[in-house]
Short mmCIF file of C-alpha atoms in Angstrom, two decimals:
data_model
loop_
_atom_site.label_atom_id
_atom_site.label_comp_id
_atom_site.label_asym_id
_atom_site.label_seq_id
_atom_site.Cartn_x
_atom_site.Cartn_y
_atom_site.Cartn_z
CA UNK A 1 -9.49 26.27 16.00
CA UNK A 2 -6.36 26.62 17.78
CA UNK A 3 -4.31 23.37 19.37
CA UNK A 4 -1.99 24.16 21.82
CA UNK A 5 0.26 21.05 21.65
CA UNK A 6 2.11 21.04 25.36
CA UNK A 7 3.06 17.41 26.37
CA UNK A 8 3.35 14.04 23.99
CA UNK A 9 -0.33 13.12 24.60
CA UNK A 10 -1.21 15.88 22.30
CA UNK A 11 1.07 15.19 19.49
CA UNK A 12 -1.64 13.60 17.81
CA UNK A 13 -5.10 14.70 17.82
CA UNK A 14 -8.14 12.41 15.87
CA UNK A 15 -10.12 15.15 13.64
CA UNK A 16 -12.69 12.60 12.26
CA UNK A 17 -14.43 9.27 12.78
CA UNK A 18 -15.13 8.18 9.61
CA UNK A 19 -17.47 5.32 8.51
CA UNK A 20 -20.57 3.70 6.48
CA UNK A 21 -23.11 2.04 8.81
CA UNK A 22 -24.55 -0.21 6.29
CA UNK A 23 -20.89 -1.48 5.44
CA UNK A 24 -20.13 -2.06 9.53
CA UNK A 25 -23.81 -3.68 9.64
CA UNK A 26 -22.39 -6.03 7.09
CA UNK A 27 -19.02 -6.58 9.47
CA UNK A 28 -16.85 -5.05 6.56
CA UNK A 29 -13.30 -4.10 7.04
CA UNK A 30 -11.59 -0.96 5.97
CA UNK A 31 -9.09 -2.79 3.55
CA UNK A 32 -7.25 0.37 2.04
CA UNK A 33 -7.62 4.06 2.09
CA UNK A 34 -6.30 6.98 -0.30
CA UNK A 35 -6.21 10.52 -0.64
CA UNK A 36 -6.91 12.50 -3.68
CA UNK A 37 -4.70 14.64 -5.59
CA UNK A 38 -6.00 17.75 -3.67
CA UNK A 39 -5.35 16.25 -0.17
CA UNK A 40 -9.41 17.40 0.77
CA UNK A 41 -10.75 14.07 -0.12
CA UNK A 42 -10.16 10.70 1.48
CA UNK A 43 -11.45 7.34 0.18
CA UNK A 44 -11.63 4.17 1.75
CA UNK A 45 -12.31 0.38 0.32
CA UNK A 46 -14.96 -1.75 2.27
CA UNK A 47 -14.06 -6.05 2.52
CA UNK A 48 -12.83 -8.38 3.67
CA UNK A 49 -9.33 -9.48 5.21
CA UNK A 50 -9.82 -12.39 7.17
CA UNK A 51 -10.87 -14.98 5.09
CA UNK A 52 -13.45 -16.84 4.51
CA UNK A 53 -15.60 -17.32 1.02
CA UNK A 54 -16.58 -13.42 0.88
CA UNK A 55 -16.09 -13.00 -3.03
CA UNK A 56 -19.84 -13.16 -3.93
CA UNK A 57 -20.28 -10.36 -1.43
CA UNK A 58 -21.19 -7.02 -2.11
CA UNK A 59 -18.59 -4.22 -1.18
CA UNK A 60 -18.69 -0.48 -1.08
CA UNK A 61 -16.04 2.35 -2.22
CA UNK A 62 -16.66 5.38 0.12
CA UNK A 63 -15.21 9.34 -0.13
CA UNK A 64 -15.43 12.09 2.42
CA UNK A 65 -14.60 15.60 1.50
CA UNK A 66 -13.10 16.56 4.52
CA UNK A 67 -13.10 20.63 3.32
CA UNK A 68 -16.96 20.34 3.07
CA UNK A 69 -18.57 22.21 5.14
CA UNK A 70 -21.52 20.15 6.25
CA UNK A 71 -19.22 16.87 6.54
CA UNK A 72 -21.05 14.11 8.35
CA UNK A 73 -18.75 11.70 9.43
CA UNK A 74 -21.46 8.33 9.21
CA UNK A 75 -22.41 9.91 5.64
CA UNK A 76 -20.17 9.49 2.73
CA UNK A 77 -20.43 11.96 0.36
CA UNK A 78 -20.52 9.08 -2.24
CA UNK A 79 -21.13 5.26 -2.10
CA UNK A 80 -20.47 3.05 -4.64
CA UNK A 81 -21.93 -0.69 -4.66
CA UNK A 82 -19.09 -3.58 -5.59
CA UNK A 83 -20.00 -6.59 -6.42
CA UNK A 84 -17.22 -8.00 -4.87
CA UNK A 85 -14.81 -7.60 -2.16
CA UNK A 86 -12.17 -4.56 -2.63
CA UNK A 87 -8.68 -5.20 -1.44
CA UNK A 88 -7.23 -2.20 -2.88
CA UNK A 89 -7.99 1.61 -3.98
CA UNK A 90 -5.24 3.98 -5.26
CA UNK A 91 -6.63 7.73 -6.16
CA UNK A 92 -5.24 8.72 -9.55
CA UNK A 93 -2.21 11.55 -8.64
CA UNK A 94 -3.48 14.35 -10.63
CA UNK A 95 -6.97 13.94 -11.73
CA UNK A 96 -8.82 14.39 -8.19
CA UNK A 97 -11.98 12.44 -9.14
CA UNK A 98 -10.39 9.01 -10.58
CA UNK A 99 -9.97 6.07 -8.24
CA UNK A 100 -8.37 2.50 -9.01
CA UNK A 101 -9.83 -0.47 -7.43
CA UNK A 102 -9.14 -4.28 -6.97
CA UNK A 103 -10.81 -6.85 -6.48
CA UNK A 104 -11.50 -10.17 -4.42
CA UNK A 105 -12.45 -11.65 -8.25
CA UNK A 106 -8.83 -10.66 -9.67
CA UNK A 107 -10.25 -7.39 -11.41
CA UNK A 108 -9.46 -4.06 -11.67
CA UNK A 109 -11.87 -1.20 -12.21
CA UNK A 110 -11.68 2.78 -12.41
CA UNK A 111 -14.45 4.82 -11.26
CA UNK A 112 -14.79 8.59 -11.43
CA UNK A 113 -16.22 10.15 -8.55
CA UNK A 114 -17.70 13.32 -10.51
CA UNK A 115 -19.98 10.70 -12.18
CA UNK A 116 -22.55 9.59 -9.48
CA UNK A 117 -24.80 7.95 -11.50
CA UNK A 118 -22.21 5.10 -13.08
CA UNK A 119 -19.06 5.70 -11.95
CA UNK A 120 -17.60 3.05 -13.63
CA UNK A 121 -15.10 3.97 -16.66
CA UNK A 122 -12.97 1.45 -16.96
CA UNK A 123 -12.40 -2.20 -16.08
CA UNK A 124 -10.57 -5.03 -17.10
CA UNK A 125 -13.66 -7.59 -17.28
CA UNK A 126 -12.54 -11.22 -16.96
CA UNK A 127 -10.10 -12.25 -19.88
CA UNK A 128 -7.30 -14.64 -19.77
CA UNK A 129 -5.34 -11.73 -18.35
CA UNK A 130 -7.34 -11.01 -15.51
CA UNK A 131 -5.98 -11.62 -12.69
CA UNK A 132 -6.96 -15.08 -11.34
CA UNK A 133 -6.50 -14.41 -7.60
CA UNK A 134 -7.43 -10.91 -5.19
CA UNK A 135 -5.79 -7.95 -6.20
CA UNK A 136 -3.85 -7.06 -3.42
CA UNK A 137 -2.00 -3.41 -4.82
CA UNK A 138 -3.05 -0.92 -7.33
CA UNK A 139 -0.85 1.45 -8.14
CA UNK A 140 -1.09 4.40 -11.11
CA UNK A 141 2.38 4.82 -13.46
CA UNK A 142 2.83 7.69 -15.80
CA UNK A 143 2.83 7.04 -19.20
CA UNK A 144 6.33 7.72 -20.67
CA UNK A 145 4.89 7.47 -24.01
CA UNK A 146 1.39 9.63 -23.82
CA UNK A 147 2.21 12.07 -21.59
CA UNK A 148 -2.02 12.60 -20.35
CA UNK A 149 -2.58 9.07 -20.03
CA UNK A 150 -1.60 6.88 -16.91
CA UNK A 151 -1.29 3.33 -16.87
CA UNK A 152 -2.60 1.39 -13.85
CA UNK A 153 -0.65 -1.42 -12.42
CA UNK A 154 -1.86 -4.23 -10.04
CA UNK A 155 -0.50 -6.96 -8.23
CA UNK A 156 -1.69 -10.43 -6.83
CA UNK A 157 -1.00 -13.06 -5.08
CA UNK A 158 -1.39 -14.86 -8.79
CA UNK A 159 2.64 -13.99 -8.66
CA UNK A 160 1.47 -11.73 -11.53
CA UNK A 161 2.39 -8.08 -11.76
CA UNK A 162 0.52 -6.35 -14.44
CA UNK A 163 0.02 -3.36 -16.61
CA UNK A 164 -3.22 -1.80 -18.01
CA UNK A 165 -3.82 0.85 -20.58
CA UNK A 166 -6.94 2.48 -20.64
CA UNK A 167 -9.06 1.86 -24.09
CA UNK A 168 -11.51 3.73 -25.45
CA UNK A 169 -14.19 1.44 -25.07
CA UNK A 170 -14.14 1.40 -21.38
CA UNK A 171 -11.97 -1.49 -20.98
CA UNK A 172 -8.56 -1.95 -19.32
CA UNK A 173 -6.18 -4.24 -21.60
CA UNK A 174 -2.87 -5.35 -21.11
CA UNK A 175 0.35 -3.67 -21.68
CA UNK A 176 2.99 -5.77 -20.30
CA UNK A 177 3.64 -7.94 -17.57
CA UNK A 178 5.96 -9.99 -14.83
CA UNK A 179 5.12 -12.94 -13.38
CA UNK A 180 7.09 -13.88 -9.80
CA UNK A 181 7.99 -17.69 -10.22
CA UNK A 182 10.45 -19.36 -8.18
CA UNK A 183 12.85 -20.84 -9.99
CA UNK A 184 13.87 -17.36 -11.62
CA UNK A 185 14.46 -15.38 -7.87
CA UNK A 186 18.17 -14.95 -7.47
CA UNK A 187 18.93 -17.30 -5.00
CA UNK A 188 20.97 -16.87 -1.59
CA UNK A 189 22.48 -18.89 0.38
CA UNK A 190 19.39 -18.83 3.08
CA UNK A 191 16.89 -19.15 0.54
CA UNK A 192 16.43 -22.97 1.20
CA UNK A 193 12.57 -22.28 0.86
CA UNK A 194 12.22 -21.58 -2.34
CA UNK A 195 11.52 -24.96 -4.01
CA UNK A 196 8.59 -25.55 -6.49
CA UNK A 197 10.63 -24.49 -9.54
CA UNK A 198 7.50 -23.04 -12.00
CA UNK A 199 5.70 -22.15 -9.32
CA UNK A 200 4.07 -18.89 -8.85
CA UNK A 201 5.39 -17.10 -5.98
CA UNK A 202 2.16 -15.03 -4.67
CA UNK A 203 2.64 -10.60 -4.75
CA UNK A 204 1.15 -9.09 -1.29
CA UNK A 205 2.89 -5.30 -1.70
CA UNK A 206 4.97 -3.16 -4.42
CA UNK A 207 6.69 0.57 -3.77
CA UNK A 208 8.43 2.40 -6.88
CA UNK A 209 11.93 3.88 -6.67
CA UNK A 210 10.98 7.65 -5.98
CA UNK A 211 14.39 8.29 -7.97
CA UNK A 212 14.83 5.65 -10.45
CA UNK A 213 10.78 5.07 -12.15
CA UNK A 214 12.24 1.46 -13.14
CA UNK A 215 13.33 -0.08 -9.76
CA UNK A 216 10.48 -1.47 -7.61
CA UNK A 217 10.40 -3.69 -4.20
CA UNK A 218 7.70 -6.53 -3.74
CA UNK A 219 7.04 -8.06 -0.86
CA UNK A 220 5.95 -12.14 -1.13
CA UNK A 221 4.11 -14.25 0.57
CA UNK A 222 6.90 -16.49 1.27
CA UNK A 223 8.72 -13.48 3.33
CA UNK A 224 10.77 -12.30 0.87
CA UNK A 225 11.11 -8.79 0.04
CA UNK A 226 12.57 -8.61 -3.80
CA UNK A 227 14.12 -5.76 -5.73
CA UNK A 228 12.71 -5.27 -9.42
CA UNK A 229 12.66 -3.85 -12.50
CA UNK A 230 10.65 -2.87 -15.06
CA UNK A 231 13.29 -3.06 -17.57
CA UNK A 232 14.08 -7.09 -17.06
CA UNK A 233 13.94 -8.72 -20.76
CA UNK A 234 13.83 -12.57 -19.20
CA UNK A 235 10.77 -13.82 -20.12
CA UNK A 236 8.83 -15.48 -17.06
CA UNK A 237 8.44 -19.37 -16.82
CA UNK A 238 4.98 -18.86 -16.54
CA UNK A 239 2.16 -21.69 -17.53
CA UNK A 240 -0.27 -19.53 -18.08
CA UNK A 241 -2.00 -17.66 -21.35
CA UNK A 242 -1.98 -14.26 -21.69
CA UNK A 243 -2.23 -11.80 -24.26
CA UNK A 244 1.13 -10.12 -23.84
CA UNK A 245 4.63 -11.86 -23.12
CA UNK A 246 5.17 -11.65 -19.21
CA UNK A 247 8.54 -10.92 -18.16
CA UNK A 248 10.85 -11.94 -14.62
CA UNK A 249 11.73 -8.79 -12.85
CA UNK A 250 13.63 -10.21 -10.01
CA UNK A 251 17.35 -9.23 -9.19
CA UNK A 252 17.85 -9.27 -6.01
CA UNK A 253 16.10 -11.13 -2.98
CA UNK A 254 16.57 -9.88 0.66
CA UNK A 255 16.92 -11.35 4.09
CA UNK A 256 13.28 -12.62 4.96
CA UNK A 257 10.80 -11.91 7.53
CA UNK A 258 9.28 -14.77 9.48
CA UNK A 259 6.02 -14.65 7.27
CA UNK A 260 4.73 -12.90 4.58
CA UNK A 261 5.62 -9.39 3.48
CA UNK A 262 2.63 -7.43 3.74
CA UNK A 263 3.84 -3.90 2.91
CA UNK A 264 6.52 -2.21 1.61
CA UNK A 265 7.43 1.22 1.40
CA UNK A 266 10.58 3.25 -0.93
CA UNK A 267 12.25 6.00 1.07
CA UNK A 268 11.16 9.54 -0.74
CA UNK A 269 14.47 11.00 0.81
CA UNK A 270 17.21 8.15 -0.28
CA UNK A 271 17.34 6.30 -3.19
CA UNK A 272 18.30 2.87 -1.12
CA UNK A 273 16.14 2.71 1.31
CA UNK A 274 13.13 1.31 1.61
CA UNK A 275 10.92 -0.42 4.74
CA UNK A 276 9.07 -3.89 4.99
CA UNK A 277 6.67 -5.34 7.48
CA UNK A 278 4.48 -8.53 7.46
CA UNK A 279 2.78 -11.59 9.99
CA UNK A 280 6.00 -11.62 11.89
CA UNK A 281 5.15 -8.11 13.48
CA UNK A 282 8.87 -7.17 12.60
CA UNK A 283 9.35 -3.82 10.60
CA UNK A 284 12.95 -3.96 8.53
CA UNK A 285 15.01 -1.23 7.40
CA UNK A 286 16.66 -1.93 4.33
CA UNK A 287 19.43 -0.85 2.13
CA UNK A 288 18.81 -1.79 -2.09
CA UNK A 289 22.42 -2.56 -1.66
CA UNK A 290 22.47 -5.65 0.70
CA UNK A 291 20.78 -8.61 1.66
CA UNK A 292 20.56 -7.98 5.15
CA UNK A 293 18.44 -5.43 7.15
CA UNK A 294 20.00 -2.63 8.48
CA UNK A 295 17.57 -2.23 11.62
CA UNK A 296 14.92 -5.08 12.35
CA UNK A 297 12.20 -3.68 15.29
CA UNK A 298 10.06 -6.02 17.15
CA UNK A 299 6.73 -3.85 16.78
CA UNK A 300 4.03 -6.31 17.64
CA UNK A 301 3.66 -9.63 18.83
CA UNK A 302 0.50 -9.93 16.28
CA UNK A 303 0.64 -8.94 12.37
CA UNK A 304 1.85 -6.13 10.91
CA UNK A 305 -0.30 -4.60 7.81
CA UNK A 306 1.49 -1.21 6.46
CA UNK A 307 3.82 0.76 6.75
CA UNK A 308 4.49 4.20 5.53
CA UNK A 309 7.30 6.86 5.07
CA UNK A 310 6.64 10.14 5.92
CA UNK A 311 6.30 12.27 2.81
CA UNK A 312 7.85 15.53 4.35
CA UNK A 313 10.00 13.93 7.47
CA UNK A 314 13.06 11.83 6.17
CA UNK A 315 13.32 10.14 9.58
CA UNK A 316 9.94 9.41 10.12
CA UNK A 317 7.51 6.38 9.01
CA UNK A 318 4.35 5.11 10.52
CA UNK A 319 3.52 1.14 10.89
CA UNK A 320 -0.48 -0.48 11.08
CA UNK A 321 -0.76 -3.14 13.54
CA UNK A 322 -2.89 -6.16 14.38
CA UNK A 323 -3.52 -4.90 17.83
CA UNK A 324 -5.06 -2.15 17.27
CA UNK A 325 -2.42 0.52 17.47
CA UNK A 326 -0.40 3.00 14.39
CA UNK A 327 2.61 3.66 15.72
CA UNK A 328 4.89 6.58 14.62
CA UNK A 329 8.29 6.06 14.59
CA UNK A 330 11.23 8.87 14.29
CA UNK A 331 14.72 7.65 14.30
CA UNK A 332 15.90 11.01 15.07
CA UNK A 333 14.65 10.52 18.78
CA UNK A 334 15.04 6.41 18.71
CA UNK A 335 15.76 3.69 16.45
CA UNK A 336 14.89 1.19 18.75
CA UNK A 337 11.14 2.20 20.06
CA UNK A 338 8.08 4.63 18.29
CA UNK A 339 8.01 7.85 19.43
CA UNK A 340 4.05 7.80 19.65
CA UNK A 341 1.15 4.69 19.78
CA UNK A 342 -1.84 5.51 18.79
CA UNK A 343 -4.81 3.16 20.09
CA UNK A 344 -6.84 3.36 17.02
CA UNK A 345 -9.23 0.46 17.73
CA UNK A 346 -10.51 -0.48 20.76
CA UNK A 347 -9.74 -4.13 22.20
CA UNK A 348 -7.45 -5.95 19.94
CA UNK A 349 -8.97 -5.26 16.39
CA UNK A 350 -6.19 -4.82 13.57
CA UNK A 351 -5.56 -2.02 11.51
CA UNK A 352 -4.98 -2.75 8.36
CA UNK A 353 -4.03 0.13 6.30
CA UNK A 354 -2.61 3.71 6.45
CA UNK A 355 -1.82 6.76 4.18
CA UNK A 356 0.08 10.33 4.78
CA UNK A 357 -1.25 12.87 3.31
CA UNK A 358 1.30 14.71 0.80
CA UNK A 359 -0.61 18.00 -0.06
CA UNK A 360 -2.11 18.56 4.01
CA UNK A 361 1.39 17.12 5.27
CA UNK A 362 -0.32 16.90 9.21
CA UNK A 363 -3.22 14.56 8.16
CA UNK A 364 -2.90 10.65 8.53
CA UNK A 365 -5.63 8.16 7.89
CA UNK A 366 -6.17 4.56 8.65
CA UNK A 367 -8.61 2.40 8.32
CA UNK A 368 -9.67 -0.64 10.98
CA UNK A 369 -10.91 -3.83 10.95
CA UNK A 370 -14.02 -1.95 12.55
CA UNK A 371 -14.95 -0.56 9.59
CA UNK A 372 -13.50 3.11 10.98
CA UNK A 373 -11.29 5.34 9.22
CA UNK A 374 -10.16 8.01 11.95
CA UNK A 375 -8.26 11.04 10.34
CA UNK A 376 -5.02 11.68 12.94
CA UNK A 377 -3.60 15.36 12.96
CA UNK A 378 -0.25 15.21 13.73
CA UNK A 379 1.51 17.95 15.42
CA UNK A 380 4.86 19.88 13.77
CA UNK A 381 7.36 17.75 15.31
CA UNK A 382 6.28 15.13 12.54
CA UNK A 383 5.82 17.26 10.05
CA UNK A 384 9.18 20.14 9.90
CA UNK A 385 12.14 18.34 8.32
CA UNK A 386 15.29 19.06 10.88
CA UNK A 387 18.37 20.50 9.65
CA UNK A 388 20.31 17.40 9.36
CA UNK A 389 17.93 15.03 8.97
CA UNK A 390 19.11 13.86 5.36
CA UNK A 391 23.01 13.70 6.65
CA UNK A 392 21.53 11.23 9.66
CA UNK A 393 19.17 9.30 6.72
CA UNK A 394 22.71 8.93 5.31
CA UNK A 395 24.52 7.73 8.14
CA UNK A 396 21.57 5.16 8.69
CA UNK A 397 21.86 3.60 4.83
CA UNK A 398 25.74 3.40 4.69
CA UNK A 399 25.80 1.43 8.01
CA UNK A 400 27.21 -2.07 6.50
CA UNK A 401 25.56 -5.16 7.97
CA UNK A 402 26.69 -7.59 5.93
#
């Protein structure tokens, strides 16, 4: 079908309502969604995000093939019953049918969607590594070493960051690992908060370096977003056993938000930038190379709960908030407002999560607090890079603050 896009109203259009009765029935959240390597099929993580003892209560992973031609929108094309609450799904970035999960219960599994009887394939069980708090990230690495295999990485607000190689038993098992404590964060001379020397400082979000594989940014429940790497040799302070030797990946700490940091996001168009947004409703722009933001926007007076780069648009990135609305923001048009708000969920229910699609560049989901994942078609103007978009990207990250 044809869309004629004239005015702003229609530079987004919803092309699906997405959701699982039986998991709304239940009040469940939408607390993550993905998209598989083929773009066609989107996944989305049933739980819960506002507290309360849910971690004896049953959960559901759901996928829609959106290029199916019968699609029914209140039907999943596959459910899969969790024992607990997941907080997290990442789909696997080349094999379409494997998807990551974590857990309320600390745990990690893999299940492969081609496999509707047991999905399951791998999980990590509970150990003495298992996490010992909700997983709040899952994220897939390549393998440097075994060039098929992927290694799975998770993060919680244990202040553990961990690594998981797939055995041939079916089990996950530890690779190596980083533990956040609070004596070994470079310090600043603002960072008065962090006391509690051994303490673990909790992990709420993690983005890669799309140009160096090593450097990462968390964001911490103390407000901090951190830069990190995987190559740090300082072994952690950390009380607790565990199989492999965790290490401190800390280097740098940067100016903090008012709350904690619940998402961060590396630019895919400049290797310094990167975004962070959290409870303060404040999205920062940030430069690797100083403490300071570059631009700090006042996006909500509620929560914020993701934001996003554009894959294809170098000035563009979308932000989830806790009243209800994803806005788009282009700095090529403002750097001070979002070009578009969508009202995602009626009165003032959150949403909490948000993916582009990199193989159908003019698909975003997000999922709500409803239980709703609406599919958002986005019209060219967010999807054709401008000619000088990387030269203003440029201007934007050498702007000194400091």
């Amino acid at each position: 079908f044809e869309v004629n896009w004239t005015d702003q109203n229609e530079a987004v259009l919803c092309l699906h309502t997405l959701s699982y009765p039986e998991a709304q029935d239940q009040n469940l959240q939408v607390t993550s969604v993905s998209w598989n390597a083929t773009g066609s099929v989107v996944a989305c993580s049933y739980g819960r995000l506002d507290g309360g003892d849910w971690s004896t209560e049953k959960s559901y992973v759901c996928t829609w093939n959106l290029d199916r031609r019968g699609l029914n929108p209140q039907h999943p094309d596959l459910v899969v019953d969790v024992p607990s609450s997941v907080m997290c799904l990442a789909f696997h970035p080349s094999q379409p049918s494997l998807i990551a999960g974590g857990l309320f219960s600390g745990e990690l599994v893999v299940w492969d969607t081609s496999r509707t009887e047991d999905p399951v394939i791998w999980r990590t069980g509970m150990t003495d590594d298992t996490h010992t708090d909700p997983v709040y990230q899952v994220n897939w690495l390549p393998d440097a070493k075994h060039r098929n295999n992927s290694r799975l990485l998770s993060v919680s607000t244990d202040g553990k960051i961990l690594v998981w190689r797939e055995e041939r038993d079916g089990r996950l098992a530890l690779a190596e690992g980083f533990a956040m404590v609070a004596q070994q964060i470079p310090r600043s001379t603002w960072m008065k908060k962090f006391t509690g020397g051994e303490a673990a400082v909790g992990v709420t979000s993690l983005s890669f370096s799309h140009f160096d594989h090593r450097v990462f940014i968390v964001g911490v429940e103390g407000g901090y977003s951190l830069k990190c790497s995987t190559a740090a040799e300082t072994l952690a302070l950390h009380p607790t056993r565990s199989s492999v030797p965790l290490r401190a990946p800390a280097e740098l700490a940067f100016s903090p938000h008012g709350g904690p940091v619940y998402s961060v996001s590396c630019s895919p168009f400049h290797r310094n930038l990167f975004l962070s947004c959290g409870t303060d409703g404040q999205v920062h722009l940030h430069s690797m190379l100083q403490t300071q933001p570059l631009i700090s926007l006042q996006l909500s007076k509620k929560y914020l709960f993701c934001v996003r780069w554009s894959p294809v648009r170098p000035l563009v990135f979308a932000a989830a908030s806790g009243e209800g609305d994803v806005y788009l923001f282009d700095f090529e048009k403002s750097s001070q407002k979002p070009a578009i708000s969508i009202k995602q969920a009626a009165g003032e229910c959150p949403v909490y999560c948000l993916e582009f699609n990199i193989k159908q560049t003019q698909l975003l989901a997000a999922g709500d607090a409803t239980g709703t994942v609406k599919v958002w078609q986005l019209s060219s103007d967010f999807t054709e890079q401008g000619p000088r978009e990387v030269n203003r990207l440029e201007q934007l990250a050498s702007e000194i603050t400091d």
